[in-house]
CSV table of N, CA and C in Angstrom, one decimal:
chain,number,residue,atom,x,y,z
X,1,MET,N,51.7,85.7,-98.7
X,1,MET,CA,52.3,87.0,-98.8
X,1,MET,C,53.1,87.2,-97.4
X,2,GLU,N,54.3,87.6,-97.5
X,2,GLU,CA,55.0,87.9,-96.3
X,2,GLU,C,55.7,89.2,-96.4
X,3,ASP,N,55.7,90.0,-95.4
X,3,ASP,CA,56.5,91.2,-95.4
X,3,ASP,C,57.7,91.1,-94.5
X,4,GLY,N,58.5,92.1,-94.3
X,4,GLY,CA,59.7,92.0,-93.5
X,4,GLY,C,59.5,92.4,-92.0
X,5,ASN,N,58.2,92.5,-91.6
X,5,ASN,CA,57.9,92.8,-90.2
X,5,ASN,C,58.5,91.6,-89.3
X,6,SER,N,59.2,92.0,-88.3
X,6,SER,CA,59.9,91.0,-87.4
X,6,SER,C,58.9,90.1,-86.8
X,7,ALA,N,57.6,90.5,-86.6
X,7,ALA,CA,56.6,89.7,-86.0
X,7,ALA,C,56.2,88.5,-87.0
X,8,HIS,N,56.5,88.7,-88.2
X,8,HIS,CA,56.1,87.7,-89.2
X,8,HIS,C,57.3,86.9,-89.7
X,9,VAL,N,58.5,87.2,-89.2
X,9,VAL,CA,59.7,86.5,-89.7
X,9,VAL,C,60.3,85.7,-88.5
X,10,HIS,N,60.3,84.4,-88.7
X,10,HIS,CA,60.9,83.5,-87.6
X,10,HIS,C,62.4,83.3,-88.0
X,11,LYS,N,63.3,83.6,-87.1
X,11,LYS,CA,64.7,83.6,-87.4
X,11,LYS,C,65.4,82.3,-87.1
X,12,SER,N,64.7,81.4,-86.4
X,12,SER,CA,65.4,80.2,-86.0
X,12,SER,C,65.8,79.3,-87.2
X,13,LYS,N,66.8,78.4,-87.0
X,13,LYS,CA,67.3,77.5,-88.0
X,13,LYS,C,66.2,76.5,-88.3
X,14,GLY,N,65.3,76.3,-87.4
X,14,GLY,CA,64.2,75.3,-87.6
X,14,GLY,C,63.0,75.8,-88.3
X,15,ASN,N,63.1,77.0,-89.0
X,15,ASN,CA,62.0,77.6,-89.7
X,15,ASN,C,61.5,76.7,-90.8
X,16,CYS,N,60.4,75.9,-90.6
X,16,CYS,CA,60.0,75.0,-91.6
X,16,CYS,C,59.5,75.6,-92.9
X,17,CYS,N,58.9,76.8,-92.8
X,17,CYS,CA,58.5,77.5,-94.0
X,17,CYS,C,59.6,77.9,-94.9
X,18,ALA,N,60.7,78.4,-94.3
X,18,ALA,CA,61.9,78.8,-95.1
X,18,ALA,C,62.5,77.6,-95.7
X,19,LYS,N,62.6,76.5,-95.0
X,19,LYS,CA,63.1,75.2,-95.5
X,19,LYS,C,62.3,74.8,-96.7
X,20,TRP,N,61.0,74.8,-96.6
X,20,TRP,CA,60.1,74.4,-97.6
X,20,TRP,C,60.3,75.2,-98.9
X,21,ARG,N,60.3,76.6,-98.7
X,21,ARG,CA,60.5,77.5,-99.8
X,21,ARG,C,61.8,77.2,-100.5
X,22,THR,N,62.9,77.0,-99.8
X,22,THR,CA,64.2,76.7,-100.3
X,22,THR,C,64.2,75.4,-101.1
X,23,ALA,N,63.6,74.3,-100.5
X,23,ALA,CA,63.5,73.0,-101.2
X,23,ALA,C,62.7,73.1,-102.5
X,24,HIS,N,61.8,74.0,-102.6
X,24,HIS,CA,60.9,74.1,-103.8
X,24,HIS,C,61.3,75.3,-104.7
X,25,GLY,N,62.5,75.9,-104.4
X,25,GLY,CA,63.0,76.9,-105.3
X,25,GLY,C,62.2,78.2,-105.3
X,26,ILE,N,61.6,78.5,-104.2
X,26,ILE,CA,60.8,79.8,-104.1
X,26,ILE,C,61.6,80.8,-103.4
X,27,VAL,N,61.8,81.9,-104.1
X,27,VAL,CA,62.6,83.1,-103.5
X,27,VAL,C,61.7,84.2,-103.2
X,28,LEU,N,61.8,84.7,-102.0
X,28,LEU,CA,60.9,85.8,-101.6
X,28,LEU,C,61.5,87.1,-102.0
X,29,MET,N,60.6,88.0,-102.4
X,29,MET,CA,61.1,89.4,-102.7
X,29,MET,C,61.2,90.1,-101.4
X,30,PRO,N,62.3,91.0,-101.2
X,30,PRO,CA,62.4,91.7,-100.0
X,30,PRO,C,61.3,92.8,-99.9
X,31,HIS,N,60.7,92.9,-98.7
X,31,HIS,CA,59.7,93.9,-98.4
X,31,HIS,C,60.1,94.7,-97.2
X,32,PRO,N,59.9,96.0,-97.1
X,32,PRO,CA,60.1,96.7,-95.9
X,32,PRO,C,59.2,96.3,-94.8
X,33,SER,N,59.6,96.5,-93.5
X,33,SER,CA,58.8,96.1,-92.4
X,33,SER,C,57.5,96.8,-92.3
X,34,THR,N,57.4,98.0,-93.0
X,34,THR,CA,56.2,98.8,-92.9
X,34,THR,C,55.4,98.8,-94.2
X,35,SER,N,55.6,97.7,-95.0
X,35,SER,CA,54.9,97.6,-96.3
X,35,SER,C,53.4,97.5,-96.0
X,36,PRO,N,52.5,98.0,-96.9
X,36,PRO,CA,51.1,97.9,-96.6
X,36,PRO,C,50.6,96.5,-96.5
X,37,ASP,N,49.6,96.3,-95.6
X,37,ASP,CA,49.0,94.9,-95.5
X,37,ASP,C,48.1,94.7,-96.6
X,38,MET,N,48.5,94.0,-97.6
X,38,MET,CA,47.7,93.8,-98.8
X,38,MET,C,47.0,92.4,-98.7
X,39,ASN,N,47.5,91.6,-97.8
X,39,ASN,CA,46.9,90.2,-97.7
X,39,ASN,C,45.6,90.3,-97.0
X,40,PRO,N,44.5,89.8,-97.6
X,40,PRO,CA,43.2,89.9,-97.0
X,40,PRO,C,43.1,89.3,-95.5
X,41,ILE,N,44.0,88.3,-95.2
X,41,ILE,CA,44.0,87.7,-93.9
X,41,ILE,C,44.3,88.8,-92.8
X,42,GLU,N,45.0,89.8,-93.2
X,42,GLU,CA,45.4,90.8,-92.2
X,42,GLU,C,44.1,91.6,-91.7
X,43,LYS,N,43.2,91.8,-92.6
X,43,LYS,CA,41.9,92.4,-92.2
X,43,LYS,C,41.1,91.5,-91.3
X,44,CYS,N,41.2,90.2,-91.6
X,44,CYS,CA,40.5,89.2,-90.7
X,44,CYS,C,41.1,89.2,-89.3
X,45,TRP,N,42.5,89.2,-89.3
X,45,TRP,CA,43.1,89.2,-88.0
X,45,TRP,C,42.7,90.5,-87.2
X,46,ARG,N,42.7,91.6,-87.9
X,46,ARG,CA,42.3,92.8,-87.2
X,46,ARG,C,40.9,92.7,-86.6
X,47,ARG,N,40.0,92.2,-87.4
X,47,ARG,CA,38.6,92.0,-86.9
X,47,ARG,C,38.6,91.1,-85.7
X,48,ILE,N,39.3,90.0,-85.7
X,48,ILE,CA,39.4,89.0,-84.6
X,48,ILE,C,39.9,89.7,-83.4
X,49,LYS,N,41.0,90.5,-83.5
X,49,LYS,CA,41.7,91.2,-82.4
X,49,LYS,C,40.7,92.2,-81.8
X,50,GLN,N,40.0,92.9,-82.6
X,50,GLN,CA,39.0,93.9,-82.1
X,50,GLN,C,37.9,93.2,-81.3
X,51,ALA,N,37.4,92.0,-81.8
X,51,ALA,CA,36.4,91.3,-81.2
X,51,ALA,C,36.9,90.8,-79.8
X,52,LEU,N,38.1,90.3,-79.8
X,52,LEU,CA,38.7,89.8,-78.5
X,52,LEU,C,38.8,90.9,-77.5
X,53,HIS,N,39.2,92.1,-77.9
X,53,HIS,CA,39.3,93.2,-77.0
X,53,HIS,C,37.9,93.6,-76.4
X,54,ARG,N,36.9,93.4,-77.2
X,54,ARG,CA,35.5,93.8,-76.7
X,54,ARG,C,35.0,92.8,-75.7
X,55,ARG,N,35.5,91.6,-75.6
X,55,ARG,CA,35.0,90.6,-74.7
X,55,ARG,C,35.2,91.0,-73.2
X,56,ARG,N,34.2,90.7,-72.4
X,56,ARG,CA,34.3,91.0,-71.0
X,56,ARG,C,35.5,90.2,-70.3
X,57,ARG,N,35.6,89.0,-70.7
X,57,ARG,CA,36.6,88.1,-70.1
X,57,ARG,C,37.7,87.8,-71.1
X,58,GLN,N,38.9,88.1,-70.7
X,58,GLN,CA,40.1,87.9,-71.6
X,58,GLN,C,40.6,86.5,-71.3
X,59,PRO,N,41.3,85.9,-72.3
X,59,PRO,CA,41.8,84.5,-72.1
X,59,PRO,C,43.0,84.6,-71.1
X,60,THR,N,43.1,83.5,-70.3
X,60,THR,CA,44.2,83.4,-69.4
X,60,THR,C,45.2,82.3,-69.7
X,61,THR,N,44.8,81.5,-70.7
X,61,THR,CA,45.7,80.4,-71.1
X,61,THR,C,45.7,80.4,-72.6
X,62,VAL,N,46.7,79.7,-73.2
X,62,VAL,CA,46.8,79.5,-74.6
X,62,VAL,C,45.6,78.8,-75.2
X,63,ALA,N,45.1,77.8,-74.4
X,63,ALA,CA,44.0,77.0,-74.9
X,63,ALA,C,42.7,77.9,-74.9
X,64,GLU,N,42.6,78.8,-73.9
X,64,GLU,CA,41.4,79.7,-74.0
X,64,GLU,C,41.5,80.7,-75.1
X,65,MET,N,42.8,81.2,-75.4
X,65,MET,CA,43.0,82.1,-76.5
X,65,MET,C,42.6,81.4,-77.8
X,66,GLU,N,43.1,80.2,-78.0
X,66,GLU,CA,42.8,79.5,-79.2
X,66,GLU,C,41.3,79.3,-79.4
X,67,GLU,N,40.6,78.9,-78.3
X,67,GLU,CA,39.2,78.7,-78.4
X,67,GLU,C,38.5,80.0,-78.8
X,68,MET,N,38.8,81.1,-78.1
X,68,MET,CA,38.2,82.4,-78.4
X,68,MET,C,38.5,82.9,-79.8
X,69,VAL,N,39.7,82.7,-80.3
X,69,VAL,CA,40.0,83.1,-81.7
X,69,VAL,C,39.2,82.3,-82.7
X,70,LEU,N,39.1,81.0,-82.4
X,70,LEU,CA,38.3,80.1,-83.3
X,70,LEU,C,36.8,80.5,-83.3
X,71,GLU,N,36.3,80.9,-82.1
X,71,GLU,CA,34.9,81.4,-82.0
X,71,GLU,C,34.7,82.7,-82.9
X,72,GLU,N,35.7,83.6,-82.7
X,72,GLU,CA,35.6,84.9,-83.5
X,72,GLU,C,35.7,84.6,-85.0
X,73,TRP,N,36.6,83.7,-85.3
X,73,TRP,CA,36.8,83.4,-86.7
X,73,TRP,C,35.5,82.8,-87.3
X,74,ALA,N,34.8,82.0,-86.6
X,74,ALA,CA,33.6,81.4,-87.0
X,74,ALA,C,32.5,82.5,-87.2
X,75,ARG,N,32.6,83.6,-86.5
X,75,ARG,CA,31.6,84.7,-86.6
X,75,ARG,C,31.8,85.6,-87.8
X,76,ILE,N,33.0,85.5,-88.5
X,76,ILE,CA,33.2,86.3,-89.7
X,76,ILE,C,32.4,85.8,-90.8
X,77,PRO,N,31.5,86.6,-91.4
X,77,PRO,CA,30.7,86.1,-92.5
X,77,PRO,C,31.6,85.7,-93.7
X,78,GLN,N,31.3,84.6,-94.4
X,78,GLN,CA,32.0,84.2,-95.6
X,78,GLN,C,31.9,85.3,-96.7
X,79,ASP,N,30.7,85.9,-96.8
X,79,ASP,CA,30.6,86.9,-97.8
X,79,ASP,C,31.5,88.1,-97.6
X,80,TRP,N,31.8,88.4,-96.3
X,80,TRP,CA,32.8,89.5,-96.0
X,80,TRP,C,34.2,89.1,-96.5
X,81,ILE,N,34.6,87.9,-96.2
X,81,ILE,CA,35.9,87.4,-96.7
X,81,ILE,C,35.9,87.4,-98.2
X,82,ASN,N,34.9,86.9,-98.8
X,82,ASN,CA,34.9,86.8,-100.3
X,82,ASN,C,35.0,88.2,-100.9
X,83,GLU,N,34.4,89.2,-100.3
X,83,GLU,CA,34.5,90.6,-100.8
X,83,GLU,C,35.9,91.1,-100.7
X,84,LEU,N,36.6,90.8,-99.6
X,84,LEU,CA,38.0,91.2,-99.4
X,84,LEU,C,38.8,90.7,-100.6
X,85,VAL,N,38.6,89.4,-100.9
X,85,VAL,CA,39.4,88.8,-102.0
X,85,VAL,C,39.1,89.4,-103.3
X,86,LEU,N,37.8,89.7,-103.5
X,86,LEU,CA,37.3,90.3,-104.8
X,86,LEU,C,37.9,91.7,-105.0
X,87,LYS,N,38.1,92.4,-103.9
X,87,LYS,CA,38.6,93.8,-104.0
X,87,LYS,C,40.1,93.9,-104.1
X,88,GLN,N,40.8,92.8,-104.1
X,88,GLN,CA,42.3,92.8,-104.1
X,88,GLN,C,42.8,93.6,-105.3
X,89,GLU,N,42.2,93.4,-106.5
X,89,GLU,CA,42.7,94.1,-107.7
X,89,GLU,C,42.6,95.6,-107.5
X,90,HIS,N,41.4,96.0,-106.9
X,90,HIS,CA,41.2,97.4,-106.7
X,90,HIS,C,42.3,98.0,-105.8
X,91,TRP,N,42.6,97.3,-104.7
X,91,TRP,CA,43.6,97.8,-103.7
X,91,TRP,C,45.0,97.8,-104.3
X,92,VAL,N,45.3,96.8,-105.1
X,92,VAL,CA,46.6,96.9,-105.8
X,92,VAL,C,46.7,98.1,-106.7
X,93,GLN,N,45.6,98.5,-107.4
X,93,GLN,CA,45.6,99.7,-108.2
X,93,GLN,C,45.8,100.9,-107.3
X,94,VAL,N,45.1,101.0,-106.2
X,94,VAL,CA,45.2,102.1,-105.3
X,94,VAL,C,46.7,102.2,-104.8
X,95,LEU,N,47.3,101.1,-104.4
X,95,LEU,CA,48.6,101.1,-103.9
X,95,LEU,C,49.6,101.6,-105.0
X,96,MET,N,49.4,101.2,-106.2
X,96,MET,CA,50.3,101.7,-107.3
X,96,MET,C,50.1,103.2,-107.5
X,97,GLU,N,48.8,103.7,-107.4
X,97,GLU,CA,48.6,105.1,-107.6
X,97,GLU,C,49.3,105.9,-106.5
X,98,ARG,N,49.4,105.3,-105.3
X,98,ARG,CA,50.0,106.0,-104.1
X,98,ARG,C,51.5,105.7,-104.1
X,99,TYR,N,52.1,105.1,-105.1
X,99,TYR,CA,53.5,104.7,-105.2
X,99,TYR,C,54.0,103.9,-104.0
X,100,GLY,N,53.1,103.0,-103.5
X,100,GLY,CA,53.5,102.1,-102.4
X,100,GLY,C,53.2,102.6,-101.0
X,101,TRP,N,52.7,103.9,-100.9
X,101,TRP,CA,52.4,104.4,-99.6
X,101,TRP,C,51.1,103.8,-99.1
X,102,SER,N,50.8,104.0,-97.8
X,102,SER,CA,49.7,103.5,-97.1
X,102,SER,C,48.4,103.7,-97.9
X,103,THR,N,47.5,102.7,-97.8
X,103,THR,CA,46.2,102.8,-98.4
X,103,THR,C,45.1,103.0,-97.3
X,104,PRO,N,44.0,103.6,-97.6
X,104,PRO,CA,43.0,103.7,-96.6
X,104,PRO,C,42.4,102.4,-96.3
X,105,ASN,N,42.0,102.2,-95.0
X,105,ASN,CA,41.5,100.9,-94.6
X,105,ASN,C,40.1,100.6,-95.2
């Protein structure tokens, strides 16, 4: 899932994802930059970011950041991730009831 948020859209000509989609005939539907985060991975990223902010020591290099992100990812219980995926149908229904407006976290 991709939305139109500029943080998620790579504009360079070397965008390998865009090239792959084009080569395979996949057309993206346009989404506003403030569309609700319906992808379960967004909740995982939020959890990782919160955990990183709670650390006493912040990363000072890309390698340290990668290591810390992987550590926090490993701490996320698989049951929690499974539950996110299982609740997708519910959240789609809530989104439709709200006519596309924000959903509670």
